[in-house]
Short mmCIF file of C-alpha atoms and ligand atoms in Angstrom, two decimals:
data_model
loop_
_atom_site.label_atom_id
_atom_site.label_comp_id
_atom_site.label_asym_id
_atom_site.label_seq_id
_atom_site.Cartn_x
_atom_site.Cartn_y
_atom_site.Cartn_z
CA UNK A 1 104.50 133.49 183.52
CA UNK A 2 101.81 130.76 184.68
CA UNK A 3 98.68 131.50 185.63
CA UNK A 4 95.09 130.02 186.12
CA UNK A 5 94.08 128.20 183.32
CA UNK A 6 90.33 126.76 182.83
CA UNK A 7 90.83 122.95 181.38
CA UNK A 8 90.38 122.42 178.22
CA UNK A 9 89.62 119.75 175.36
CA UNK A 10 93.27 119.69 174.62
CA UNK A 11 93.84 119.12 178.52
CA UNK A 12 93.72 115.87 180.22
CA UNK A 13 91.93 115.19 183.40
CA UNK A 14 95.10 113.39 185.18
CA UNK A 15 96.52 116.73 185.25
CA UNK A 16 93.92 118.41 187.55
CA UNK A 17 94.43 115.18 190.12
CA UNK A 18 95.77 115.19 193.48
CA UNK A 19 96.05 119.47 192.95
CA UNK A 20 94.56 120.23 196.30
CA UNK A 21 96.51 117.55 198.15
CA UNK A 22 100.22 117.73 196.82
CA UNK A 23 102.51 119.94 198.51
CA UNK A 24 103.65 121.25 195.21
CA UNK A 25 101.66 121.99 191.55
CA UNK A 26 102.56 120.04 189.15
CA UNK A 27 100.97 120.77 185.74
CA UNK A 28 101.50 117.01 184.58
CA UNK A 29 100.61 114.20 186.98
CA UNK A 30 99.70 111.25 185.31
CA UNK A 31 101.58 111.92 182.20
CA UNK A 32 103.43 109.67 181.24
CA UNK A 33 104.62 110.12 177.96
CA UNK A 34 105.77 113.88 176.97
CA UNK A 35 106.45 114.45 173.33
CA UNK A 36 108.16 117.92 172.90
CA UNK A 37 107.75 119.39 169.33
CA UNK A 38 108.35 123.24 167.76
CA UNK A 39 110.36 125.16 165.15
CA UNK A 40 113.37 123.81 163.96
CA UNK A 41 116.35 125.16 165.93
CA UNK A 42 114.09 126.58 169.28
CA UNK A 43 115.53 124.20 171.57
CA UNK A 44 113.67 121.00 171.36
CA UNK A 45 116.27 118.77 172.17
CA UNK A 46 117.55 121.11 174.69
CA UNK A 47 114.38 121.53 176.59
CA UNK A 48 113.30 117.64 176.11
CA UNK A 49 116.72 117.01 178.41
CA UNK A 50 115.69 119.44 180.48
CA UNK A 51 112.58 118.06 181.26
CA UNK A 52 113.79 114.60 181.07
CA UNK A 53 115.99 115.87 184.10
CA UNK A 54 112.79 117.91 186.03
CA UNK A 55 110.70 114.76 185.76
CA UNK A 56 113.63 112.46 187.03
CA UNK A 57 114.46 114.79 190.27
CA UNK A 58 113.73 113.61 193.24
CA UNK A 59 114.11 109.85 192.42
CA UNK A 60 111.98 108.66 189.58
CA UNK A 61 113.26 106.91 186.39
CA UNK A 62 113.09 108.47 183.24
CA UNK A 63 113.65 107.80 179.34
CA UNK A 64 114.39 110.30 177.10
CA UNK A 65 114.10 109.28 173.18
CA UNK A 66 115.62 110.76 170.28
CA UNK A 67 113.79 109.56 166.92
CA UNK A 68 115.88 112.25 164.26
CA UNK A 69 119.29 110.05 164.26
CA UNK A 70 121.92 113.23 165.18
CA UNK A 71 123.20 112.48 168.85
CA UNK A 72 122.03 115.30 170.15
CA UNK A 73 121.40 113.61 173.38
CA UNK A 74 124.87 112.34 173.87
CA UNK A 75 126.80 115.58 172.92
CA UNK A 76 124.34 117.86 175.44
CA UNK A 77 125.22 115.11 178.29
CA UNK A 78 128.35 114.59 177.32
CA UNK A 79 129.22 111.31 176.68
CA UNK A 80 129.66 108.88 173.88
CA UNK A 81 127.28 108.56 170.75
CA UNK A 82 124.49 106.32 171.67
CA UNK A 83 123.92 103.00 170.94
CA UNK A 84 120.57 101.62 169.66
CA UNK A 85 120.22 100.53 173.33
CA UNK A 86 118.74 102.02 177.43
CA UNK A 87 121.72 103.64 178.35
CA UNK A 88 122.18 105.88 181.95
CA UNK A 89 122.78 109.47 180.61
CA UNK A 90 122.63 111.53 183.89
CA UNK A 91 121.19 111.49 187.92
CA UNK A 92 118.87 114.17 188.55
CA UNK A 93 118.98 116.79 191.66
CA UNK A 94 117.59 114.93 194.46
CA UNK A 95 118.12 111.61 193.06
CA UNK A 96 116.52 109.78 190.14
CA UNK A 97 118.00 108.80 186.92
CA UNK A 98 117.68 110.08 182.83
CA UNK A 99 118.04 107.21 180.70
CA UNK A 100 118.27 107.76 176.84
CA UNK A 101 117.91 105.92 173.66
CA UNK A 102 118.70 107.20 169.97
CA UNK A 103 116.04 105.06 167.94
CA UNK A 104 116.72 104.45 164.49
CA UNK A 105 114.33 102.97 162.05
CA UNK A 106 116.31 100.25 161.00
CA UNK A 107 117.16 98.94 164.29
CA UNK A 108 113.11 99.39 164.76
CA UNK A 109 112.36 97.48 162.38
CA UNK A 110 114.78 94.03 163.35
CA UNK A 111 113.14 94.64 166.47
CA UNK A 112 109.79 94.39 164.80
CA UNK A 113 110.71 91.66 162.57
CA UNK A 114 111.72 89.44 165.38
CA UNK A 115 109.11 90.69 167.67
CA UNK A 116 106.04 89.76 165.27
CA UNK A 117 107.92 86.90 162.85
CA UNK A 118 110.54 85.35 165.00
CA UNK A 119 112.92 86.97 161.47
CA UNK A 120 115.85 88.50 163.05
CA UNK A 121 118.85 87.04 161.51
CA UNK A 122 116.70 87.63 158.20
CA UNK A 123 116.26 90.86 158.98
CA UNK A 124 119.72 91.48 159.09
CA UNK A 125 120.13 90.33 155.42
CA UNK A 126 117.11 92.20 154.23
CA UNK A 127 119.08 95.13 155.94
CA UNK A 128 122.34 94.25 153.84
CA UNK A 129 120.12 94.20 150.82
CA UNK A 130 118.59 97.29 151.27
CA UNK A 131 115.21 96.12 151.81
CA UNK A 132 115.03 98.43 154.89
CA UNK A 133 115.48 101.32 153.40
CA UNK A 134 113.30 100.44 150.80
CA UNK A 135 110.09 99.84 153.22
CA UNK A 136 110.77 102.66 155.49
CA UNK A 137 111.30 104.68 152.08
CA UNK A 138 108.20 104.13 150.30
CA UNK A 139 105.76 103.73 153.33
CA UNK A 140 106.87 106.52 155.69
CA UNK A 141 103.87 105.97 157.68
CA UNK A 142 105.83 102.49 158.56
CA UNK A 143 109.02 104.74 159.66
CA UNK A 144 107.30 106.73 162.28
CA UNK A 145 105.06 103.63 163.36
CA UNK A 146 108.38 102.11 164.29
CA UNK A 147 109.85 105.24 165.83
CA UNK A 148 106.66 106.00 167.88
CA UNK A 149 106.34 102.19 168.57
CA UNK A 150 109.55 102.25 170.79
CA UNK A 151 108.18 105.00 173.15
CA UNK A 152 105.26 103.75 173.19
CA UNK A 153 106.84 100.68 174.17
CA UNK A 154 108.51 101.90 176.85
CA UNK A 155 105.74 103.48 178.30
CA UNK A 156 104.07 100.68 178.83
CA UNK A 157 106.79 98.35 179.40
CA UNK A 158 106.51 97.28 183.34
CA UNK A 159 108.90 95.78 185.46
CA UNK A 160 109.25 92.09 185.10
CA UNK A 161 106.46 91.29 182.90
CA UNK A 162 107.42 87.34 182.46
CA UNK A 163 106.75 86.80 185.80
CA UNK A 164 103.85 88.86 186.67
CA UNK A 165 102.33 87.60 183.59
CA UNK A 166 102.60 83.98 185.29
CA UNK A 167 101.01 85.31 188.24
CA UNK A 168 97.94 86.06 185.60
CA UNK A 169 96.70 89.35 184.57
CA UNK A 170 95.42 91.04 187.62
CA UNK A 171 99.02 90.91 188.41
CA UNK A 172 100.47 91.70 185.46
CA UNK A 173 97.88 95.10 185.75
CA UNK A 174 100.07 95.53 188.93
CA UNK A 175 103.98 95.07 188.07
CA UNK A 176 105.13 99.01 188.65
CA UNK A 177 106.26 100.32 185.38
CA UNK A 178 109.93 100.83 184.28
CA UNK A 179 109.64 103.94 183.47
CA UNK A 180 108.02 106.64 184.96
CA UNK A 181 107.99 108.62 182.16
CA UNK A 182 109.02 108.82 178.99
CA UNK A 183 110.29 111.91 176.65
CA UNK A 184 110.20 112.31 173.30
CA UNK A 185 112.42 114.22 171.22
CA UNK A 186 110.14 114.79 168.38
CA UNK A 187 110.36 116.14 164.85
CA UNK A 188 109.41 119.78 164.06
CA UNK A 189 106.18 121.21 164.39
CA UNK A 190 105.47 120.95 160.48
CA UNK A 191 105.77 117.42 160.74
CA UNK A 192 104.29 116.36 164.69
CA UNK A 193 100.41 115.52 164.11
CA UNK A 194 101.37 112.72 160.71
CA UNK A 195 104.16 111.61 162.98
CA UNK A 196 101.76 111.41 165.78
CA UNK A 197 99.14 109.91 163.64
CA UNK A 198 100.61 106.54 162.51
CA UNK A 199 96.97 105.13 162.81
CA UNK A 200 95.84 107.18 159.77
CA UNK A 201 99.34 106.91 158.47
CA UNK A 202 99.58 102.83 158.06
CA UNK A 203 95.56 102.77 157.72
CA UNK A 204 96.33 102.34 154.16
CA UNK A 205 99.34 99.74 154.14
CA UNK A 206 97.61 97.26 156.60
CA UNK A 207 94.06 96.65 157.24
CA UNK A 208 94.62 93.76 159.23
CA UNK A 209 97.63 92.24 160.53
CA UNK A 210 100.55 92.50 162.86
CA UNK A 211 101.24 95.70 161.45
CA UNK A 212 97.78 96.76 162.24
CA UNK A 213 97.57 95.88 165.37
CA UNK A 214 100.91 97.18 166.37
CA UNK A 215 99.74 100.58 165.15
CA UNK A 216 96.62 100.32 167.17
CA UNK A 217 98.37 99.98 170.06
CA UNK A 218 101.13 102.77 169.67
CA UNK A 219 97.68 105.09 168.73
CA UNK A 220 96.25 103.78 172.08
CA UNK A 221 99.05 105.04 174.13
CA UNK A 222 99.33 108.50 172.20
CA UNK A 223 95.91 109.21 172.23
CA UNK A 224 95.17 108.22 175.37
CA UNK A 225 95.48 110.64 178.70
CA UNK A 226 98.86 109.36 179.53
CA UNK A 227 100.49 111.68 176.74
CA UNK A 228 100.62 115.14 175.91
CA UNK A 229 102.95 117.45 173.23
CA UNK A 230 104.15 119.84 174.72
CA UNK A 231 105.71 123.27 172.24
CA UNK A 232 108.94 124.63 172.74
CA UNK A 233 108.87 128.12 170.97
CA UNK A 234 111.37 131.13 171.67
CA UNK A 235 109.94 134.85 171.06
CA UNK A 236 110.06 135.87 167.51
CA UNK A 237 107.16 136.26 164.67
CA UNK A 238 107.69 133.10 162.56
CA UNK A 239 108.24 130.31 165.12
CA UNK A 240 105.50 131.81 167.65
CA UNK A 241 103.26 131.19 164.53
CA UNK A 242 104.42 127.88 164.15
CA UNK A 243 103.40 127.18 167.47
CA UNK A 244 100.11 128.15 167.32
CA UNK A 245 99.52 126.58 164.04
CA UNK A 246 100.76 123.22 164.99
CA UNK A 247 98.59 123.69 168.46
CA UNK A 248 95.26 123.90 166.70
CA UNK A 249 97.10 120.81 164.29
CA UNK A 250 97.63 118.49 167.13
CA UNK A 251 94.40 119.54 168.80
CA UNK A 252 92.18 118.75 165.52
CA UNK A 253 93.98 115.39 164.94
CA UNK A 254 92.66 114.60 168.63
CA UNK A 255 96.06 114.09 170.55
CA UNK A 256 96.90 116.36 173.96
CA UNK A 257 98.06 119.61 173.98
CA UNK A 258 100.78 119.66 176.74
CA UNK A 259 102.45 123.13 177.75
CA UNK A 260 104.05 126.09 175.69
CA UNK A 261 107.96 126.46 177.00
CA UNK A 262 109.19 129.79 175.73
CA UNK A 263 112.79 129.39 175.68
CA UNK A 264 115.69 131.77 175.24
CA UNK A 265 113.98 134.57 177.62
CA UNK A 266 116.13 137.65 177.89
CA UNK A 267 115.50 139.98 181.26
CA UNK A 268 114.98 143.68 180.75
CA UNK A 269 118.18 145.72 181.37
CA UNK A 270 115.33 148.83 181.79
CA UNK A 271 112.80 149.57 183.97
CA UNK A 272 109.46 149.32 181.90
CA UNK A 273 109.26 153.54 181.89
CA UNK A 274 112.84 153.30 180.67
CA UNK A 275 112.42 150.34 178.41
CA UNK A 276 108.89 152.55 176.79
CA UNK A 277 111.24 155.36 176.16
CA UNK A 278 113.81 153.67 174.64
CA UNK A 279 111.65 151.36 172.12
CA UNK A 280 110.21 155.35 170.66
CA UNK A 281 113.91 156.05 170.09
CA UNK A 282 113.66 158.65 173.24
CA UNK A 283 117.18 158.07 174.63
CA UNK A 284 119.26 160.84 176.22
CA UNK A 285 122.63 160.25 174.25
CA UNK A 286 124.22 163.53 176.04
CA UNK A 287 123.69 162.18 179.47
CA UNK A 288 125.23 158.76 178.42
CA UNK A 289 127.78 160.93 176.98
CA UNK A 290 128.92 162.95 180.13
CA UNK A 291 128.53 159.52 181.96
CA UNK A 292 131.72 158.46 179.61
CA UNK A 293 133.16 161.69 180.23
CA UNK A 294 133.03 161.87 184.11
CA UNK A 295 134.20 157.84 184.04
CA UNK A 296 137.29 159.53 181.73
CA UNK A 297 136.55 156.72 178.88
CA UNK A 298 138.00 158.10 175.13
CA UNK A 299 135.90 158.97 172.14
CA UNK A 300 132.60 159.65 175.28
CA UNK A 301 130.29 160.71 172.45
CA UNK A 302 130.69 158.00 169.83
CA UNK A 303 130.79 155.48 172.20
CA UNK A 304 127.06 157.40 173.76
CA UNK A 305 125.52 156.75 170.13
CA UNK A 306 126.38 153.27 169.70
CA UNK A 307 125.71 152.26 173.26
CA UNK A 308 122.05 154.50 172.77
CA UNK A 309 121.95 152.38 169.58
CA UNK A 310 121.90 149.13 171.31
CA UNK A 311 119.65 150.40 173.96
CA UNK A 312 116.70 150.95 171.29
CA UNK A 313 117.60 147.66 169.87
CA UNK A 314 117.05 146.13 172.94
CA UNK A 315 113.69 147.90 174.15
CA UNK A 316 112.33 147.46 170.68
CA UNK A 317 112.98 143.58 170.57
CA UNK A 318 111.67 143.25 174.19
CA UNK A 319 108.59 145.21 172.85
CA UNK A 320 108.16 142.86 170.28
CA UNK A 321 108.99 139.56 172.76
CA UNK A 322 106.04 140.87 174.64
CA UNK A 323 103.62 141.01 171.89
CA UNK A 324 105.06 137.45 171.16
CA UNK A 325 104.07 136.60 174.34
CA UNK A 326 100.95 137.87 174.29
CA UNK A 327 99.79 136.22 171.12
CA UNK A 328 100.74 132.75 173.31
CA UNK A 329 97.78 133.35 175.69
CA UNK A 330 95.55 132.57 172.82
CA UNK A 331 95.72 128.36 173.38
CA UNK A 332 94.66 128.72 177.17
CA UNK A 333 97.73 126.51 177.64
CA UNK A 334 100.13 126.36 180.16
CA UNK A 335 103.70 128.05 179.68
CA UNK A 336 107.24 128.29 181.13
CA UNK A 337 109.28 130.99 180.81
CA UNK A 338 113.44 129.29 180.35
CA UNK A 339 115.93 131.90 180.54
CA UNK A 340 118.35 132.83 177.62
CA UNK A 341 121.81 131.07 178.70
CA UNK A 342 124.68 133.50 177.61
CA UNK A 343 126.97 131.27 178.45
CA UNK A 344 125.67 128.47 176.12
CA UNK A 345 123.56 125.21 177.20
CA UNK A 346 126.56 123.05 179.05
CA UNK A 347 125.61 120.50 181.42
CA UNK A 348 125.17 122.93 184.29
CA UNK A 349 122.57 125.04 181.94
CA UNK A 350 120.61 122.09 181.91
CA UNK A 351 120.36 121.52 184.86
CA UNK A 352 119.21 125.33 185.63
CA UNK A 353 116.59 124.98 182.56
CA UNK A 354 115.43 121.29 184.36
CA UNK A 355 115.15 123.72 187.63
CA UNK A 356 113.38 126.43 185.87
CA UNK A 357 110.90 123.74 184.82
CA UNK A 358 110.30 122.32 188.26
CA UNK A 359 110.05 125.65 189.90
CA UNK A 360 106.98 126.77 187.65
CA UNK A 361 105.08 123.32 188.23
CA UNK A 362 106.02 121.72 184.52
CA UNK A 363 107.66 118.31 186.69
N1 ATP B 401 117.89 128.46 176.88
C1 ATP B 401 118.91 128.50 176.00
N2 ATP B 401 119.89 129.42 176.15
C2 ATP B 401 120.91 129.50 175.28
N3 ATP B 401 121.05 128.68 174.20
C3 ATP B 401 120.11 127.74 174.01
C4 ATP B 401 119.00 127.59 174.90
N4 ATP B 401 118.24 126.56 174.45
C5 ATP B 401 118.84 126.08 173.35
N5 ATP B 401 119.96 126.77 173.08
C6 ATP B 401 120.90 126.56 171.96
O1 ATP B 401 120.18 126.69 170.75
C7 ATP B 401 120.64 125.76 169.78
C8 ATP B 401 119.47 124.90 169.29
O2 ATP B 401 119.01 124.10 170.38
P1 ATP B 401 118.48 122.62 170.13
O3 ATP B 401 119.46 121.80 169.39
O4 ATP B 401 118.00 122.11 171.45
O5 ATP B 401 117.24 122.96 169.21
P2 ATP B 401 116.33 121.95 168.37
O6 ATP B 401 114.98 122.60 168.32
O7 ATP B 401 116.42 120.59 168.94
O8 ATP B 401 117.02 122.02 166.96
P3 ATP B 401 116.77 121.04 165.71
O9 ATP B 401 115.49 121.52 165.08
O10 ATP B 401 117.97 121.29 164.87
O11 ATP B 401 116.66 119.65 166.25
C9 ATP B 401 121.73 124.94 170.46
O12 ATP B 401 122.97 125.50 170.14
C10 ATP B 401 121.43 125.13 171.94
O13 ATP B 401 122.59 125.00 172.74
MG1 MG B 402 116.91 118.76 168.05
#
């Protein structure tokens, strides 16, 4: 599915580096943070694991951050709920490890309390009061601000940073970085470029400030060339729409566009003369039928009409899956075709999806 793509606005210039001299092409060198957005229910989650995984293999570190509070981290790797806290989730083929973090607001903002005002112990009380939930309820800007704020964080976050900082600031510049990328399990596509946007979002809560500042610098990181979002969409009408719509979103409010990942791709079970016929409703029923006969099966011709049945359904959703398809050339973006698991997404299907990622340059 990938082919030659001219760079765009929406494209940073890390990504063209070191193409000519790397034994492999890798769409995203020099990304370091990769937020992962689309329709509700296309695989998100699935697919941020998944590249979480592709971006780990071969021995790098790599944090993968869920911001919508369900677990969904923890139940596809199969291990406990999450604490508000780094935790190893997995070790990638080749080596290299998947680290994970459910953020929660609250816990965000204690952090940011004690961070910025030294308040943590009052924090907790404000949280027993409610006062939490009342700022993150009536400035939602301040919600995502803290949400983005701890992936931000961690993108920047470099090893030892006490002691480099000692050393002075050319050294500090130097410390390698903890991570070496980050993921982001984001919200839906209907709600990615305000999340995205906590600049505009707090501009009107804080002109000056701690809270201010803190929001410049999580913009900083998300608008710089370090980040892209990438969209995970699978094949049908309403969420390849959704795509596109929050692609030209994202791309107006000035952030990255990363990759589209189609997910949930089915293979043919026609040749495309066969498939043709069979999406105009052109299938021979009586040969099916004397098929079922000569293999001695009971009831041959009912069984030939609902098999022929199926058969059009089939060719007539692939024939729609490639318009689909076709209408995702539009962007100029990059795309990854992840195959439909019948079996379900265990851990060994995410492992296959983190393969199918790598082998199409996407990590
Ligand atoms: N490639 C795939 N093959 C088969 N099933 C898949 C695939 N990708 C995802 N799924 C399944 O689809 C369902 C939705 O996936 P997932 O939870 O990752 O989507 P999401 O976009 O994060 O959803 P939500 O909007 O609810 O957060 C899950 O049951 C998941 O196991
Ligand atoms: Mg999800």
């Amino acid at each position: 599915m990938r082919e030659p793509r001219p760079p765009s606005p929406g494209r940073p210039a890390a990504a063209h580096k070191l193409r000519w001299v790397s034994a492999r092409d890798r769409d995203w060198d020099g990304v370091r943070l990769h937020v992962v957005t689309g329709k509700g229910g296309t695989g998100k989650t699935t697919l941020a694991a998944a590249l979480a995984l592709a971006l780990a293999s071969g021995g790098k570190k790599v944090l993968l951050v869920e911001v919508e509070g369900r677990q969904g981290i923890a139940q596809l790797f199969d291990c406990p709920p999450l604490p508000y806290e780094e935790r190893r989730v997995a070790v990638a083929a080749r080596g290299g490890d998947v680290h994970a973090l459910a953020v929660d607001a609250e816990a965000a903002l204690l952090d940011y309390l004690e961070m910025f005002y030294g308040l943590r112990r009052a924090g907790q009380a404000l949280t027993r009061f409610g006062v939490v939930d009342f700022a993150t309820t009536i400035a939602p800007g301040m919600r995502d601000v803290l949400l983005t704020g701890k992936a931000t964080e961690a993108v920047r976050r470099r090893v030892r940073p006490e002691r480099a900082a000692r050393r002075g600031a050319r050294d500090e510049a130097r410390a390698p970085f903890v991570y070496d990328a980050v993921v982001l399990d984001a919200p839906p596509t209907g709600r990615i470029a305000r999340f995205l946007n906590v600049n505009a979002e707090v501009a009107g809560l804080a002109k000056v400030g701690p809270v201010r500042n803190h929001a410049d610098r999580v913009m900083e990181v998300i608008r710089s060339p370090e980040t892209v979002v990438h969209f995970v969409t699978i094949l049908e009408e309403m969420p390849v729409q959704e795509c596109l719509d929050g692609i030209a979103e994202v791309h107006k409010a000035g952030l990255n566009v990363g990759g589209i990942m189609v997910n949930m791709v089915r293979s043919p079970l026609l040749d495309p003369a066969g498939l043709a016929e069979a999406a105009d409703g052109a299938v021979d029923v009586e040969a099916i039928a004397r098929g079922l006969r000569a293999a001695g099966l009971d009831r041959p011709e009912q069984v030939a009409r609902e098999l022929s049945g199926e058969v059009v359904e089939h060719a007539r959703r692939l024939r729609a899956e490639t318009a689909a398809r076709e209408r995702l050339t539009a962007p100029g973006r990059p795309r990854y075709a992840l195959p439909h698991l019948g079996e379900g997404v265990d851990l060994a299907g995410l492992y296959r999806l983190a393969e199918a990622l790598r082998e199409q340059g996407a990590a």
